[in-house]
């Protein structure tokens, strides 16, 4: 179990991503929000890119966050319908995930 103080160190964040990639770990929606807001996309990408499997690193990070219930570009919590490509916020607003917007997020 990690808390927000643990992942401020790069070595701990590496360990967290390793745990998640092996199926032994999971990052909650609140955890993803903290990671994106506190550490930023560049820091996350520099570490996460080692575990990317056939997907662009930014897309992979955001997909994991979406599946956990957090949309990092809009800073919203909700549910992601991967089959339909929609994110539904906690207040019921539904919008299609714009992968073109996501590709530009880190630029």
PDB file of C-alpha atoms in Angstrom:
ATOM      1  CA  UNK A   1       0.000   0.000   0.000  1.00  0.00           C
ATOM      2  CA  UNK A   2       1.321   3.378  -1.028  1.00  0.00           C
ATOM      3  CA  UNK A   3       0.144   6.754   0.118  1.00  0.00           C
ATOM      4  CA  UNK A   4       0.755  10.093  -1.532  1.00  0.00           C
ATOM      5  CA  UNK A   5       3.980  10.671   0.420  1.00  0.00           C
ATOM      6  CA  UNK A   6       5.488   7.428  -0.877  1.00  0.00           C
ATOM      7  CA  UNK A   7       5.237   8.180  -4.576  1.00  0.00           C
ATOM      8  CA  UNK A   8       6.932  11.543  -4.349  1.00  0.00           C
ATOM      9  CA  UNK A   9      10.177   9.603  -4.699  1.00  0.00           C
ATOM     10  CA  UNK A  10      10.861   8.275  -8.194  1.00  0.00           C
ATOM     11  CA  UNK A  11      11.986   4.873  -6.910  1.00  0.00           C
ATOM     12  CA  UNK A  12       8.647   4.413  -5.126  1.00  0.00           C
ATOM     13  CA  UNK A  13       6.712   5.417  -8.223  1.00  0.00           C
ATOM     14  CA  UNK A  14       8.721   2.872 -10.229  1.00  0.00           C
ATOM     15  CA  UNK A  15       7.820   0.224  -7.642  1.00  0.00           C
ATOM     16  CA  UNK A  16       4.148   1.227  -7.846  1.00  0.00           C
ATOM     17  CA  UNK A  17       4.102   0.926 -11.652  1.00  0.00           C
ATOM     18  CA  UNK A  18       5.908  -2.421 -11.419  1.00  0.00           C
ATOM     19  CA  UNK A  19       3.267  -3.686  -8.995  1.00  0.00           C
ATOM     20  CA  UNK A  20       0.486  -2.519 -11.281  1.00  0.00           C
ATOM     21  CA  UNK A  21       2.028  -4.026 -14.408  1.00  0.00           C
ATOM     22  CA  UNK A  22       2.307  -7.418 -12.700  1.00  0.00           C
ATOM     23  CA  UNK A  23      -1.293  -7.281 -11.496  1.00  0.00           C
ATOM     24  CA  UNK A  24      -0.268  -6.976  -7.853  1.00  0.00           C
ATOM     25  CA  UNK A  25      -1.134  -3.290  -7.602  1.00  0.00           C
ATOM     26  CA  UNK A  26      -3.908  -0.876  -8.503  1.00  0.00           C
ATOM     27  CA  UNK A  27      -4.096   2.918  -8.587  1.00  0.00           C
ATOM     28  CA  UNK A  28      -7.438   4.394  -7.532  1.00  0.00           C
ATOM     29  CA  UNK A  29      -9.103   7.325  -9.273  1.00  0.00           C
ATOM     30  CA  UNK A  30      -7.944   9.567  -6.415  1.00  0.00           C
ATOM     31  CA  UNK A  31      -4.435   8.180  -6.818  1.00  0.00           C
ATOM     32  CA  UNK A  32      -4.404   9.017 -10.519  1.00  0.00           C
ATOM     33  CA  UNK A  33      -5.624  12.520  -9.796  1.00  0.00           C
ATOM     34  CA  UNK A  34      -2.818  13.013  -7.292  1.00  0.00           C
ATOM     35  CA  UNK A  35      -0.205  11.646  -9.709  1.00  0.00           C
ATOM     36  CA  UNK A  36      -1.288  13.857 -12.604  1.00  0.00           C
ATOM     37  CA  UNK A  37      -1.774  17.019 -10.541  1.00  0.00           C
ATOM     38  CA  UNK A  38       1.234  16.714  -8.240  1.00  0.00           C
ATOM     39  CA  UNK A  39       3.823  15.009 -10.417  1.00  0.00           C
ATOM     40  CA  UNK A  40       2.638  16.022 -13.870  1.00  0.00           C
ATOM     41  CA  UNK A  41       2.402  14.174 -17.144  1.00  0.00           C
ATOM     42  CA  UNK A  42       6.095  14.523 -18.030  1.00  0.00           C
ATOM     43  CA  UNK A  43       7.283  12.884 -14.816  1.00  0.00           C
ATOM     44  CA  UNK A  44       4.731  10.093 -15.141  1.00  0.00           C
ATOM     45  CA  UNK A  45       5.672   9.479 -18.765  1.00  0.00           C
ATOM     46  CA  UNK A  46       9.380   9.350 -18.044  1.00  0.00           C
ATOM     47  CA  UNK A  47       8.777   6.474 -15.643  1.00  0.00           C
ATOM     48  CA  UNK A  48       5.738   4.772 -17.164  1.00  0.00           C
ATOM     49  CA  UNK A  49       7.142   4.436 -20.697  1.00  0.00           C
ATOM     50  CA  UNK A  50       9.096   1.369 -19.582  1.00  0.00           C
ATOM     51  CA  UNK A  51       5.844  -0.599 -19.186  1.00  0.00           C
ATOM     52  CA  UNK A  52       4.048   0.462 -22.356  1.00  0.00           C
ATOM     53  CA  UNK A  53       2.922  -2.425 -24.490  1.00  0.00           C
ATOM     54  CA  UNK A  54       2.106  -1.375 -28.055  1.00  0.00           C
ATOM     55  CA  UNK A  55       0.397   1.890 -27.126  1.00  0.00           C
ATOM     56  CA  UNK A  56       1.742   5.426 -27.048  1.00  0.00           C
ATOM     57  CA  UNK A  57       2.857   6.160 -23.463  1.00  0.00           C
ATOM     58  CA  UNK A  58       0.467   9.083 -22.887  1.00  0.00           C
ATOM     59  CA  UNK A  59      -2.465   7.120 -24.249  1.00  0.00           C
ATOM     60  CA  UNK A  60      -1.558   4.184 -22.020  1.00  0.00           C
ATOM     61  CA  UNK A  61      -1.364   6.343 -18.904  1.00  0.00           C
ATOM     62  CA  UNK A  62      -4.649   8.055 -19.607  1.00  0.00           C
ATOM     63  CA  UNK A  63      -6.353   4.763 -20.450  1.00  0.00           C
ATOM     64  CA  UNK A  64      -5.302   3.355 -17.069  1.00  0.00           C
ATOM     65  CA  UNK A  65      -6.582   6.479 -15.320  1.00  0.00           C
ATOM     66  CA  UNK A  66      -9.874   6.326 -17.235  1.00  0.00           C
ATOM     67  CA  UNK A  67     -10.361   2.671 -16.313  1.00  0.00           C
ATOM     68  CA  UNK A  68      -9.810   3.598 -12.666  1.00  0.00           C
ATOM     69  CA  UNK A  69     -12.481   6.301 -12.912  1.00  0.00           C
ATOM     70  CA  UNK A  70     -10.448   9.482 -13.426  1.00  0.00           C
ATOM     71  CA  UNK A  71     -10.236  11.651 -16.556  1.00  0.00           C
ATOM     72  CA  UNK A  72      -6.966  13.588 -16.160  1.00  0.00           C
ATOM     73  CA  UNK A  73      -7.542  16.114 -18.941  1.00  0.00           C
ATOM     74  CA  UNK A  74     -10.897  17.207 -17.532  1.00  0.00           C
ATOM     75  CA  UNK A  75     -10.008  16.500 -13.891  1.00  0.00           C
ATOM     76  CA  UNK A  76     -13.252  14.554 -13.471  1.00  0.00           C
ATOM     77  CA  UNK A  77     -14.212  11.393 -11.627  1.00  0.00           C
ATOM     78  CA  UNK A  78     -16.636   8.932 -13.178  1.00  0.00           C
ATOM     79  CA  UNK A  79     -16.868   5.731 -15.182  1.00  0.00           C
ATOM     80  CA  UNK A  80     -15.243   4.878 -18.488  1.00  0.00           C
ATOM     81  CA  UNK A  81     -17.132   2.766 -21.003  1.00  0.00           C
ATOM     82  CA  UNK A  82     -14.231   1.438 -23.033  1.00  0.00           C
ATOM     83  CA  UNK A  83     -16.416  -0.434 -25.529  1.00  0.00           C
ATOM     84  CA  UNK A  84     -18.349   2.720 -26.433  1.00  0.00           C
ATOM     85  CA  UNK A  85     -15.513   5.188 -25.791  1.00  0.00           C
ATOM     86  CA  UNK A  86     -17.486   7.366 -23.365  1.00  0.00           C
ATOM     87  CA  UNK A  87     -16.617   8.804 -19.972  1.00  0.00           C
ATOM     88  CA  UNK A  88     -19.583   9.423 -17.666  1.00  0.00           C
ATOM     89  CA  UNK A  89     -18.914  11.908 -14.871  1.00  0.00           C
ATOM     90  CA  UNK A  90     -20.282  11.466 -11.361  1.00  0.00           C
ATOM     91  CA  UNK A  91     -22.963  14.073 -12.093  1.00  0.00           C
ATOM     92  CA  UNK A  92     -24.120  12.093 -15.151  1.00  0.00           C
ATOM     93  CA  UNK A  93     -22.507  14.117 -17.937  1.00  0.00           C
ATOM     94  CA  UNK A  94     -21.462  11.772 -20.757  1.00  0.00           C
ATOM     95  CA  UNK A  95     -18.859  12.620 -23.372  1.00  0.00           C
ATOM     96  CA  UNK A  96     -16.783  10.746 -25.903  1.00  0.00           C
ATOM     97  CA  UNK A  97     -13.114  10.408 -25.016  1.00  0.00           C
ATOM     98  CA  UNK A  98     -11.190  12.440 -27.587  1.00  0.00           C
ATOM     99  CA  UNK A  99      -7.985  10.515 -28.279  1.00  0.00           C
ATOM    100  CA  UNK A 100      -6.708  13.290 -30.563  1.00  0.00           C
ATOM    101  CA  UNK A 101      -6.964  15.693 -27.626  1.00  0.00           C
ATOM    102  CA  UNK A 102      -5.153  13.156 -25.476  1.00  0.00           C
ATOM    103  CA  UNK A 103      -2.309  12.836 -27.986  1.00  0.00           C
ATOM    104  CA  UNK A 104      -1.828  16.607 -27.780  1.00  0.00           C
ATOM    105  CA  UNK A 105      -2.021  16.689 -23.963  1.00  0.00           C
ATOM    106  CA  UNK A 106       1.693  16.250 -23.437  1.00  0.00           C
ATOM    107  CA  UNK A 107       2.809  18.541 -26.248  1.00  0.00           C
TER     108      UNK A 107
END
